[in-house]
mmCIF file of C-alpha atoms and ligand atoms in Angstrom:
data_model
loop_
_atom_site.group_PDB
_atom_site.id
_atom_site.type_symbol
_atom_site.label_atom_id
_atom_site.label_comp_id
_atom_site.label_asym_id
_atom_site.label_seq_id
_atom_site.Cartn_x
_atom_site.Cartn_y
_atom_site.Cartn_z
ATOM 1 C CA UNK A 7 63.841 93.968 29.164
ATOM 2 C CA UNK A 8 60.076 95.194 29.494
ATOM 3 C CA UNK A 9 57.311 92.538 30.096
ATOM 4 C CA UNK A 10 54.349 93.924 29.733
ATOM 5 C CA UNK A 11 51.651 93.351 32.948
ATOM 6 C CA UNK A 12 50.037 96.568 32.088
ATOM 7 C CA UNK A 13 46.656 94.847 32.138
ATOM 8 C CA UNK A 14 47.439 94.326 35.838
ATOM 9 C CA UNK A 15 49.065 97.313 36.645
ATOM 10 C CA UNK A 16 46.749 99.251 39.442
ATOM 11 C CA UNK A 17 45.504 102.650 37.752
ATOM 12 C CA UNK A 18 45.864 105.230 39.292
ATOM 13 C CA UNK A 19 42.880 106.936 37.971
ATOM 14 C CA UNK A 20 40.866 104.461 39.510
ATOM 15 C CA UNK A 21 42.479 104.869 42.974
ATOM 16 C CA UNK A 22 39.639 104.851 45.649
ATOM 17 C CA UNK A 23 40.344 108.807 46.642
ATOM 18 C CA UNK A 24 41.713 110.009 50.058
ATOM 19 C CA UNK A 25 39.252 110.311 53.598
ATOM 20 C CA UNK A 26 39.872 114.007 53.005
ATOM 21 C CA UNK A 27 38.882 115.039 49.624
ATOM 22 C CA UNK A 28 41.292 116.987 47.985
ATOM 23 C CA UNK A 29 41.930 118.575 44.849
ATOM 24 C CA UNK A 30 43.849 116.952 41.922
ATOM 25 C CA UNK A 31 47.514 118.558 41.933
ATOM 26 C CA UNK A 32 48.514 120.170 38.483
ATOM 27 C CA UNK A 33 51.461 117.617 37.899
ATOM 28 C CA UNK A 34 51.822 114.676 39.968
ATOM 29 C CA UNK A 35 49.404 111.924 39.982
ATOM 30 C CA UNK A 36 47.598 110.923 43.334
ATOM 31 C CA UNK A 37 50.273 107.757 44.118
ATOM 32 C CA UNK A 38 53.285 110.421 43.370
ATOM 33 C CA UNK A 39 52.050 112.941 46.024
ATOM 34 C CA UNK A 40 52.057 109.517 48.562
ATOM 35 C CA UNK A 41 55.231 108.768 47.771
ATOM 36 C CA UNK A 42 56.055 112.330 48.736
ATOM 37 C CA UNK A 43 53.948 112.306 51.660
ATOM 38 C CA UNK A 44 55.630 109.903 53.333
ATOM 39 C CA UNK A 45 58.998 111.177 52.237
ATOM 40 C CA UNK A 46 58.893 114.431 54.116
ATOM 41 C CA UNK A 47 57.216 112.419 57.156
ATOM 42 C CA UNK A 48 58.773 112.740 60.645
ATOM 43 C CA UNK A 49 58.144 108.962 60.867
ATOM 44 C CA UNK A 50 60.374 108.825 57.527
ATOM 45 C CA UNK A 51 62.848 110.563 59.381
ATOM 46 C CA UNK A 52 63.228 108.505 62.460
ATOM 47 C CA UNK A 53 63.923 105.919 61.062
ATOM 48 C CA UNK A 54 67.765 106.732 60.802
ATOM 49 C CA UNK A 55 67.940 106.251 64.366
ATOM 50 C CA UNK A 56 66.610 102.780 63.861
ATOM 51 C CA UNK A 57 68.318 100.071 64.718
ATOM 52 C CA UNK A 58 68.232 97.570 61.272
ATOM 53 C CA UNK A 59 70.322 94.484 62.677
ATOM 54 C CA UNK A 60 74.000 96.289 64.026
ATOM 55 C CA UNK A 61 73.381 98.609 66.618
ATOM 56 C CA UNK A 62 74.778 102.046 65.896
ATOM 57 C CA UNK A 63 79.040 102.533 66.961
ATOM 58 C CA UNK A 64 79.779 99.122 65.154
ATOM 59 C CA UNK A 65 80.624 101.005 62.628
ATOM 60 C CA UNK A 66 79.752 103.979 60.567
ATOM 61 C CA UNK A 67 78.721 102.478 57.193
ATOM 62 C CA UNK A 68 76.466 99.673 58.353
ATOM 63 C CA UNK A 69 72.366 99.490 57.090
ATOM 64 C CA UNK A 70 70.262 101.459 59.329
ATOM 65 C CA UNK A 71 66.147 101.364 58.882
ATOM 66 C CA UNK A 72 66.330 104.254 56.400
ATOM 67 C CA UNK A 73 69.257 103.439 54.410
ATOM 68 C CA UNK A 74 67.537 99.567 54.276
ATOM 69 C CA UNK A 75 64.107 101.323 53.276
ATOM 70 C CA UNK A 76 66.178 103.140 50.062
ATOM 71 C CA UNK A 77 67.524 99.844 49.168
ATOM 72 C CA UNK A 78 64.283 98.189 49.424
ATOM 73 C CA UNK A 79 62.443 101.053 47.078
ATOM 74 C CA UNK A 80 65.173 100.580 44.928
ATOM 75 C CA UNK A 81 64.851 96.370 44.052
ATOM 76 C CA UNK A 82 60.782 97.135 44.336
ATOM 77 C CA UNK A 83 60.845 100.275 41.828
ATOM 78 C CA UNK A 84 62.644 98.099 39.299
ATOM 79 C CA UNK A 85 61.253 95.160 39.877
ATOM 80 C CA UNK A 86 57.582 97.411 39.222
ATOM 81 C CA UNK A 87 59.232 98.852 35.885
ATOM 82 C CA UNK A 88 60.274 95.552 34.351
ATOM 83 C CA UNK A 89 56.997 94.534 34.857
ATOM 84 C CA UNK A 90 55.263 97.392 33.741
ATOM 85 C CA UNK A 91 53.201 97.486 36.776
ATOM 86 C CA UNK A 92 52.703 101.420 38.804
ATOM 87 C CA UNK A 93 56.139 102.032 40.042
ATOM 88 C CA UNK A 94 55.062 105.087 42.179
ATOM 89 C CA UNK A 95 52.538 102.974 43.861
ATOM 90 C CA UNK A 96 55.254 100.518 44.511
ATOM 91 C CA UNK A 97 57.545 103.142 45.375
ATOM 92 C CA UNK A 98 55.245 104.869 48.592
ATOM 93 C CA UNK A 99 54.424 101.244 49.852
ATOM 94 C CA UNK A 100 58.579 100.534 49.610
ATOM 95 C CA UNK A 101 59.393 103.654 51.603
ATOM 96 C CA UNK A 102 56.463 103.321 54.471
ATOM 97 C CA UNK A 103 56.547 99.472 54.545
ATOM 98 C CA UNK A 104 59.286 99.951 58.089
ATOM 99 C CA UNK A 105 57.798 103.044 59.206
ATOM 100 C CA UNK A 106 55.714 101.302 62.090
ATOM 101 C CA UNK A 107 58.553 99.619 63.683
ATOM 102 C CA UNK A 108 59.431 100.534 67.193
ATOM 103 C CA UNK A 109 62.277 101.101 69.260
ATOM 104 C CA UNK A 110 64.828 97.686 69.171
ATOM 105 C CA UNK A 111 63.545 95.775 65.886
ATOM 106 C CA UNK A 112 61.841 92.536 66.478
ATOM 107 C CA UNK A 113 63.346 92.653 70.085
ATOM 108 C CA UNK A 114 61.541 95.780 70.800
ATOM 109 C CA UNK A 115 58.131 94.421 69.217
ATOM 110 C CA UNK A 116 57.405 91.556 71.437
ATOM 111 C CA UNK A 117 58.369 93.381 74.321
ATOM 112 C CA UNK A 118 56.060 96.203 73.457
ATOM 113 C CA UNK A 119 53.250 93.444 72.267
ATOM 114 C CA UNK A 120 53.908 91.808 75.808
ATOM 115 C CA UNK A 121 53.342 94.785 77.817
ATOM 116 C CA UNK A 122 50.090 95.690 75.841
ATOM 117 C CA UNK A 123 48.465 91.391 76.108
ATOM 118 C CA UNK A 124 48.918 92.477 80.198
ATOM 119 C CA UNK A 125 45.304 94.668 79.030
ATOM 120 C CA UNK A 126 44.127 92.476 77.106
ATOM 121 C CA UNK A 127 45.732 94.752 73.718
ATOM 122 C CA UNK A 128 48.463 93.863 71.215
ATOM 123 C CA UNK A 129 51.226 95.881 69.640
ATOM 124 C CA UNK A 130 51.387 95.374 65.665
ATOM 125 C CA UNK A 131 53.347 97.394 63.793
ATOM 126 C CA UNK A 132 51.578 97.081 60.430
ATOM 127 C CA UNK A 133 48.827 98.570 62.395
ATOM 128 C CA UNK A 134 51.275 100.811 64.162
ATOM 129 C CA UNK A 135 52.198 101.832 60.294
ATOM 130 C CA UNK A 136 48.510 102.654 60.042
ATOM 131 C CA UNK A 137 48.248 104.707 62.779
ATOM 132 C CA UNK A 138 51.121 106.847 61.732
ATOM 133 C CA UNK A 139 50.028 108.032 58.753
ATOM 134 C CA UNK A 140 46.068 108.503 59.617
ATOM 135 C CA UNK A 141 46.623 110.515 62.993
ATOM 136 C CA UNK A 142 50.281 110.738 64.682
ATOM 137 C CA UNK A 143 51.737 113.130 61.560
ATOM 138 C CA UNK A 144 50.503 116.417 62.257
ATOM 139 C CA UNK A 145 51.839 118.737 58.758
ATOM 140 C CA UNK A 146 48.594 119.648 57.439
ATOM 141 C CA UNK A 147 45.881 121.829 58.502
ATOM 142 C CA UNK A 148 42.826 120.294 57.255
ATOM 143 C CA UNK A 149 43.087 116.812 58.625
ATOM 144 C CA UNK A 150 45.174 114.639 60.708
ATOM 145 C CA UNK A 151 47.527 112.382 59.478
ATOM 146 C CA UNK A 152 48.888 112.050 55.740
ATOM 147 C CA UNK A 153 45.436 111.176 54.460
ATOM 148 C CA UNK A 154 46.954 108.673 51.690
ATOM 149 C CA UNK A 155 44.872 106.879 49.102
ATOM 150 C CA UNK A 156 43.369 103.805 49.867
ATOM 151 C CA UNK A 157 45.509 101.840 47.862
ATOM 152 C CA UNK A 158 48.669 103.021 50.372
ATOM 153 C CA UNK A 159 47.048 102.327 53.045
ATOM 154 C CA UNK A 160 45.550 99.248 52.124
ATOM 155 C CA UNK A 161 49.129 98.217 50.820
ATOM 156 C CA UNK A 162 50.628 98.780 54.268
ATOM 157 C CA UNK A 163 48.192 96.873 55.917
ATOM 158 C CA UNK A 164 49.000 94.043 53.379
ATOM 159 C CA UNK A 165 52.404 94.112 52.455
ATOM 160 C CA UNK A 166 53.333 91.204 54.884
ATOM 161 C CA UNK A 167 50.409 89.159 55.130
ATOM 162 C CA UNK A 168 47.017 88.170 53.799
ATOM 163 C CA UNK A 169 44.223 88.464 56.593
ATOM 164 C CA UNK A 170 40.210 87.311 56.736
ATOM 165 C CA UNK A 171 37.284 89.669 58.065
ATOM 166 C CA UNK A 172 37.386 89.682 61.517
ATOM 167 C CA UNK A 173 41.150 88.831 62.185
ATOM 168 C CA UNK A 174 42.292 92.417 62.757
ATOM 169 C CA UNK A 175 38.760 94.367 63.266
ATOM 170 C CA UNK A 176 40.756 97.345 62.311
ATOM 171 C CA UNK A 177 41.699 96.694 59.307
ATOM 172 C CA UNK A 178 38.540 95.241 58.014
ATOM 173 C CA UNK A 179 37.954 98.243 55.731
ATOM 174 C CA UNK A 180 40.310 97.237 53.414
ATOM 175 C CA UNK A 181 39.160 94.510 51.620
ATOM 176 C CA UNK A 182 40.084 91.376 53.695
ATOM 177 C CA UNK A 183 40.461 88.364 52.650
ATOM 178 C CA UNK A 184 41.670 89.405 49.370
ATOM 179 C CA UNK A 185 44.946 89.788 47.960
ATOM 180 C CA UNK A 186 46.637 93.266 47.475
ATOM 181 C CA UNK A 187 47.868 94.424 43.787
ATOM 182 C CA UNK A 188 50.855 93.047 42.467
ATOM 183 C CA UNK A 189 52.525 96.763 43.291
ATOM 184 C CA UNK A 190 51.948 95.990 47.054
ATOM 185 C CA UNK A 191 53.071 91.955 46.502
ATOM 186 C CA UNK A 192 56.406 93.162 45.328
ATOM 187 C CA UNK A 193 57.002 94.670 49.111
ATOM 188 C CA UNK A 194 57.754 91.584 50.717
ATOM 189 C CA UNK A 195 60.316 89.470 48.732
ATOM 190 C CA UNK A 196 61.960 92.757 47.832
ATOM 191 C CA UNK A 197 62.640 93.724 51.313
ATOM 192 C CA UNK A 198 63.909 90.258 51.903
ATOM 193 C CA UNK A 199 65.966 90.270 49.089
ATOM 194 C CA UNK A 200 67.260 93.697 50.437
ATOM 195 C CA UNK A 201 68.088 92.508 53.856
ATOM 196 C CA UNK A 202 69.328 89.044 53.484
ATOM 197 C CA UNK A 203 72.114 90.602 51.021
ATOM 198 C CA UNK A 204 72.906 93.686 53.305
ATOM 199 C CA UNK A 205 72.983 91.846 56.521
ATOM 200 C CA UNK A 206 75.400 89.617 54.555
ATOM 201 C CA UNK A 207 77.560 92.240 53.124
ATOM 202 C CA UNK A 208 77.843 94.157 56.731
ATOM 203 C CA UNK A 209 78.338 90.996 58.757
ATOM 204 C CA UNK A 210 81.487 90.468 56.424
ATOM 205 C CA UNK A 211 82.667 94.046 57.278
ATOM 206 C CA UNK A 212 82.358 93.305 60.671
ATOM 207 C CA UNK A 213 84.578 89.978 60.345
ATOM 208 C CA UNK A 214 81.108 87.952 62.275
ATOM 209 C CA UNK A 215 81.595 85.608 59.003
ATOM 210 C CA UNK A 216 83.561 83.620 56.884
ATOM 211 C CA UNK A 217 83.258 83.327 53.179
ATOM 212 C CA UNK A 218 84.129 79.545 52.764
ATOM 213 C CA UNK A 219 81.781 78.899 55.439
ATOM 214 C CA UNK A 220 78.951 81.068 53.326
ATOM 215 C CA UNK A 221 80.212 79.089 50.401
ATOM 216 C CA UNK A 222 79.149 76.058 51.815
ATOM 217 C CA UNK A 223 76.180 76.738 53.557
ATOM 218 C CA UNK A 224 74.507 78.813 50.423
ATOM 219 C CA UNK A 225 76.043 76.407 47.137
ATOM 220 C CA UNK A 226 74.298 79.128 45.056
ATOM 221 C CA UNK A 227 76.034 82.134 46.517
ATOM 222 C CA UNK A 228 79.301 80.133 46.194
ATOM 223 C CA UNK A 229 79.115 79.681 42.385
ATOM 224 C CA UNK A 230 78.551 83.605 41.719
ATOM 225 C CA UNK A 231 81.273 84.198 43.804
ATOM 226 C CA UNK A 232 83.855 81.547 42.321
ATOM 227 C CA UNK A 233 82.674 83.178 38.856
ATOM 228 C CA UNK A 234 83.420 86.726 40.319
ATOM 229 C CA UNK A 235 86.921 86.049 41.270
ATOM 230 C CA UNK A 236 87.723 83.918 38.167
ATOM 231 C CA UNK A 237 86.607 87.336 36.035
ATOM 232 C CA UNK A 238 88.591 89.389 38.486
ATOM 233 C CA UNK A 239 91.273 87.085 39.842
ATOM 234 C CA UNK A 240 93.629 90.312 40.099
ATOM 235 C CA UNK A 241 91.263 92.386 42.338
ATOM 236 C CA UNK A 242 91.535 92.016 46.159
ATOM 237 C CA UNK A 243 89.239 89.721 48.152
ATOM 238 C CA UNK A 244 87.158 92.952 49.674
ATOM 239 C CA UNK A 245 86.192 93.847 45.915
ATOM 240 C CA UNK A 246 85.758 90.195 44.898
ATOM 241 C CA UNK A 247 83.304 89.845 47.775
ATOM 242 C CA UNK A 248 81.254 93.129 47.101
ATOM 243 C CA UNK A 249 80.860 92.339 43.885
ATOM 244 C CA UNK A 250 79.766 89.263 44.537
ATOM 245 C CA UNK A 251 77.264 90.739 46.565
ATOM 246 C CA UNK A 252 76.457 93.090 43.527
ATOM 247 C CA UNK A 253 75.695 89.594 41.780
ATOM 248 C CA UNK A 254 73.842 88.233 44.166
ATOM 249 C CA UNK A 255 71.131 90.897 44.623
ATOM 250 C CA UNK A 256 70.886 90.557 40.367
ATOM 251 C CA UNK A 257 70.368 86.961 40.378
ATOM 252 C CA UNK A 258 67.404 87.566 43.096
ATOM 253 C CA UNK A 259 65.975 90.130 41.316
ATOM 254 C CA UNK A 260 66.095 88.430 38.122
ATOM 255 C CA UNK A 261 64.975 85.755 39.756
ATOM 256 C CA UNK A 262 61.623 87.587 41.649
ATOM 257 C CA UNK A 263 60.763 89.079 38.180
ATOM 258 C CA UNK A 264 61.182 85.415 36.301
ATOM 259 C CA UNK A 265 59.271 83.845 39.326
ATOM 260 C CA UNK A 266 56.343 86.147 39.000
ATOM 261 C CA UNK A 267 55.997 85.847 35.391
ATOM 262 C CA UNK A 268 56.094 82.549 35.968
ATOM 263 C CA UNK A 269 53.238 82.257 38.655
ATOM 264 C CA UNK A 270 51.354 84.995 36.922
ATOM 265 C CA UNK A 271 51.305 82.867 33.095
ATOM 266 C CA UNK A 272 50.162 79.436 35.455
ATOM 267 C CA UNK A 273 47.566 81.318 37.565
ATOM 268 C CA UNK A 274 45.840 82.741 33.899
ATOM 269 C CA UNK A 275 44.761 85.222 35.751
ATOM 270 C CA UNK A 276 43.958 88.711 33.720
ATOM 271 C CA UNK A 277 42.580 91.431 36.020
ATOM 272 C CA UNK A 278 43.731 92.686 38.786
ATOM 273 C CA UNK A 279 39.965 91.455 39.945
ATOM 274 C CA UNK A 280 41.757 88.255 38.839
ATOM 275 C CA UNK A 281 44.872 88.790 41.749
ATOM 276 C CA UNK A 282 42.604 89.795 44.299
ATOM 277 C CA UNK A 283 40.148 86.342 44.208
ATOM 278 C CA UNK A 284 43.858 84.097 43.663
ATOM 279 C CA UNK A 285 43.899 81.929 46.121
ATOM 280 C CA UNK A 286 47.718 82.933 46.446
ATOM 281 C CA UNK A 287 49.945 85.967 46.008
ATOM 282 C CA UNK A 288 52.282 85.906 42.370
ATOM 283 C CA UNK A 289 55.064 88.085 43.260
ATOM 284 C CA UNK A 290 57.573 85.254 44.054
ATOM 285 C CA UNK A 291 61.037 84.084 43.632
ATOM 286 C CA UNK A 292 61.802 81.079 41.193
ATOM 287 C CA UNK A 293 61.876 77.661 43.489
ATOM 288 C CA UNK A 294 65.621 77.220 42.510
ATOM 289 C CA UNK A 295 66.215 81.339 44.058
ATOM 290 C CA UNK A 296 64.105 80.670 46.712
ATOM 291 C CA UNK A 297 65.578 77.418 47.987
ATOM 292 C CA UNK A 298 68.986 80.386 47.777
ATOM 293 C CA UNK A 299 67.067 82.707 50.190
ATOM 294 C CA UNK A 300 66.077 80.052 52.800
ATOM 295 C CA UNK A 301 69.753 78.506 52.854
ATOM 296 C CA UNK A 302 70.717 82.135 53.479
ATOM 297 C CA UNK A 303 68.534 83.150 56.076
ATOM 298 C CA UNK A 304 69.328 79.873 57.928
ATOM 299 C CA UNK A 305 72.712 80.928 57.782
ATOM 300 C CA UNK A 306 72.514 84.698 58.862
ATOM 301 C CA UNK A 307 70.338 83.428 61.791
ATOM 302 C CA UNK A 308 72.665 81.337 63.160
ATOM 303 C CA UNK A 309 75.935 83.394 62.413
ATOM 304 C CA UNK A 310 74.795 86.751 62.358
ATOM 305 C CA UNK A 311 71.614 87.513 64.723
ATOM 306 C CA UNK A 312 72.287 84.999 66.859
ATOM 307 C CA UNK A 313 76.094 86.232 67.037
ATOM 308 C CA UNK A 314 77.692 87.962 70.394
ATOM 309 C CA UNK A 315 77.785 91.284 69.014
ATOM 310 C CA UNK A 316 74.115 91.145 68.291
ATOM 311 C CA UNK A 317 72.988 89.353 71.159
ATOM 312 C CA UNK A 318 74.864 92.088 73.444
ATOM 313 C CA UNK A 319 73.433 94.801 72.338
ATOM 314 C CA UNK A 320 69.904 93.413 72.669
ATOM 315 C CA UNK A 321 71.068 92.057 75.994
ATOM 316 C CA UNK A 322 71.862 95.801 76.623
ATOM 317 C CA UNK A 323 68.775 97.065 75.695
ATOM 318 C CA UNK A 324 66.428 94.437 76.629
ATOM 319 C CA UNK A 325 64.042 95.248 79.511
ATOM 320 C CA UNK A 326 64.145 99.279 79.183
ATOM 321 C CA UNK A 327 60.698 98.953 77.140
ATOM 322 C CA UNK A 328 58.906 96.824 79.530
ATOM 323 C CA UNK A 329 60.605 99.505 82.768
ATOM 324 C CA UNK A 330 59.897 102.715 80.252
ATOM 325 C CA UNK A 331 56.216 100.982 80.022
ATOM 326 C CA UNK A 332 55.301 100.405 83.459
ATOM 327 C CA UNK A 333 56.557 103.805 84.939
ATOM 328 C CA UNK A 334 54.134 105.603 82.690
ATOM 329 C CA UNK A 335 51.131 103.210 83.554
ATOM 330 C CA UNK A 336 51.989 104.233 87.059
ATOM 331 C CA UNK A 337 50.966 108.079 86.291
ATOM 332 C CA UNK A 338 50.168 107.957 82.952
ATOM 333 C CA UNK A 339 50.109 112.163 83.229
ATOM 334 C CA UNK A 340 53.884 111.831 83.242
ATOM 335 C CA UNK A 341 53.317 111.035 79.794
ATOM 336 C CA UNK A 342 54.458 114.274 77.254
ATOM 337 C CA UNK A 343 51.281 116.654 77.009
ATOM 338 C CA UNK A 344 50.555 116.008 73.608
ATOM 339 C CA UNK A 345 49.738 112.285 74.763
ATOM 340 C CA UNK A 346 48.403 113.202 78.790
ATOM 341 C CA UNK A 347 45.578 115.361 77.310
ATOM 342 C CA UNK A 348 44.319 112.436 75.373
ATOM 343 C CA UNK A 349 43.903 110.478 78.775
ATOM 344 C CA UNK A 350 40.093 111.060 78.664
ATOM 345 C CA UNK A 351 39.261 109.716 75.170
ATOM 346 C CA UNK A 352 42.156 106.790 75.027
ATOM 347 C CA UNK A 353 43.236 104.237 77.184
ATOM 348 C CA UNK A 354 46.070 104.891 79.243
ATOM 349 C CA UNK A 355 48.274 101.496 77.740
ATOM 350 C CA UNK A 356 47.534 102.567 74.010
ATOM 351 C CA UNK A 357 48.906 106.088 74.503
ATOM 352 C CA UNK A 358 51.430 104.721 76.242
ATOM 353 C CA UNK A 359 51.959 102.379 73.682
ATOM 354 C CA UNK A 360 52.135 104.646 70.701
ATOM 355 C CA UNK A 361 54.467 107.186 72.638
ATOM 356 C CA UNK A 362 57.038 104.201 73.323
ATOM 357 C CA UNK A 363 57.155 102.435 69.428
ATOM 358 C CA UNK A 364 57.308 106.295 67.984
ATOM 359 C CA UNK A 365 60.858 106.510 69.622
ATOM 360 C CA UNK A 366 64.100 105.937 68.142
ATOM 361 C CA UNK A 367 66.829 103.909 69.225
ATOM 362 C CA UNK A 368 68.287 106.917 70.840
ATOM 363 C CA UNK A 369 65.675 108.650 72.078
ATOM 364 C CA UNK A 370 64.218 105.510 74.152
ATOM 365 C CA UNK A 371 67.681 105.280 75.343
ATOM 366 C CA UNK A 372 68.561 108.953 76.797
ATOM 367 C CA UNK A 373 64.794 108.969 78.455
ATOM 368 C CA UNK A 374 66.143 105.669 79.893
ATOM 369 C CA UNK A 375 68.897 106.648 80.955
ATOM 370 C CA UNK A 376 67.196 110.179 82.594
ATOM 371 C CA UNK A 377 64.908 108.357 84.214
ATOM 372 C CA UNK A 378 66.993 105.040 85.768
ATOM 373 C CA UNK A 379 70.514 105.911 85.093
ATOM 374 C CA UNK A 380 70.953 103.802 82.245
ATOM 375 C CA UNK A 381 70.779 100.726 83.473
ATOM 376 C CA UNK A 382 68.537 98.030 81.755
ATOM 377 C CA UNK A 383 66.458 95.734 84.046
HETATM 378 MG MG1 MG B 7 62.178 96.011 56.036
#
């Protein structure tokens, strides 16, 4: 199945350039070297020791921020090649589209936004994202940063949410109020449909659900799996369910690429000047899949992240930001040299800041624990 958008792909010969000229490579295009970029990022890297939804010891097979960011370049690459649209494009926004996220998930990102509204600042990790690639990665000589094209960066701004001039002052140099390419709208549903299934398929493996009750709760999810275990009524239930999982993913997918056809044929539009000035994005799930998704979510919420195992760990971590935060804002010089020596030029709660959400897990933990013996607050 092809269906051809190519009118609305985003060429990449017309990609706005880099802050930092460069010259053209001899073989990859300038949204391949991105995708590379980011790839052999440190940022990239970290996020292995990121907590996803299960904190690490649960288990040993579980989703963790990079294995979630693979399966989320995976449904966006095809979803991009079905549709003809620039699947390396898609591909670098898939792979940063986490890389911002500090230490603890959401938990970590209100506590961090918390301490920063005490001086009048906020924590964002979009804009965290941002910051990461323009200045924190140091691998090249001639400029800070990754210096990406415009259309990356302007994608990881966007890949969330729309915004108007003057909402985020930083961001207003990438076109706000207007919507992103189609490449970038793909981010969003396709990380939902990648975590919704995975936090399903783990919170099976840890036993935090039951299938009858998923049955019920999610009709849709219960017919693909009655179908799954009338085709394989020998196999055991661990295989029935996984591949019912397998089948659910498809039927999302299938259904993001039949939704967006859908909303792209009623919108008429036929330029990707056309998806910037619609009122709304197209990259969206048919109303039957996406009635699915929101019976899902409801359900995860209340079973899974709201479930003992998750709410301990947060429970064990919660409070080591806000105690991690406040001893450096004592004497911000404690603060590792690469960060002190900025002291002059930056305010003491940014660096702060921006040391604390480029953490891991781990690492926030065993400076923790150095520091206070382990104990949260
Ligand atoms: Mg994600």
């Amino acid at each position: 199945m092809k269906l051809s958008f190519r009118n609305l792909r985003f060429p990449v010969e017309q990609a706005r350039g880099r802050r930092y000229p460069e010259p053209p490579h001899p073989y990859r295009n300038e949204f391949q070297r991105d995708r590379d970029r980011i790839v052999h990022a440190r940022a990239f890297r970290r996020l292995e020791n990121k907590t996803q939804v299960f904190p690490p010891g649960v288990s040993d097979h579980f989703r963790n921020r990079l294995t979630h960011t693979i399966e989320v370049a995976q449904i966006a690459r095809t979803v991009a090649m079905v549709l003809d649209l620039d699947e390396d494009l898609t591909e670098a926004l898939a792979l940063s589209h986490d890389i911002g996220h500090p230490p603890f998930a959401h938990a970590g990102e209100k506590e961090l936004d918390q301490e920063m509204a005490r001086f009048g600042d906020r924590f964002d990790h979009n804009l965290h994202a941002l910051r990461i690639v323009e200045q924190f990665e140091r691998r090249y000589a001639r400029f800070p940063g990754l210096n990406l094209t415009f259309e990356v960066r302007e994608g990881m701004a966007k890949h969330s949410r729309d915004f108007e001039p003057g909402e985020f002052p930083e961001l207003d140099e990438y076109l706000p109020g207007l919507r992103p390419p189609l490449e970038a709208q793909i981010i969003d549903p396709a990380d939902e449909i990648a975590y919704n299934t995975a936090d399903l398929d783990d919170a099976y493996s840890a036993n935090l659900i039951s299938l009858d009750e998923v049955c019920h709760a999610v009709p849709a999810y219960g017919e693909l799996l009655e179908t799954i275990q009338t085709q394989y009524c020998g196999a055991s239930i661990q295989v029935q369910f996984r591949e019912s999982i397998r089948s659910l993913i498809d039927w999302l997918v299938s259904g993001l690429i039949e939704g967006t056809v859908q909303a792209v044929k009623a919108s008429g539009v036929s330029s990707l000047d056309d998806i910037r000035r619609c009122p709304r994005r197209l990259v969206r799930l048919t109303e039957e899949r996406e009635r699915a998704t929101v019976a899902l979510k409801k359900y995860l919420l209340r079973n899974v992240y709201q479930s003992e195992v998750v709410r301990a760990e947060r429970e064990r971590t919660a409070g080591m930001i806000p105690r991690l935060f406040r001893y450096y804002m004592e004497d911000p010089t404690r603060l590792p040299v690469a960060y002190a020596e900025q002291l002059e030029e930056v305010p003491a709660h940014r660096l702060v800041c921006d040391y604390l959400a480029g953490m891991t897990d781990g690492y926030l933990i065993r400076i923790h624990e150095q520091l206070f013996g382990g104990q949260g607050s």
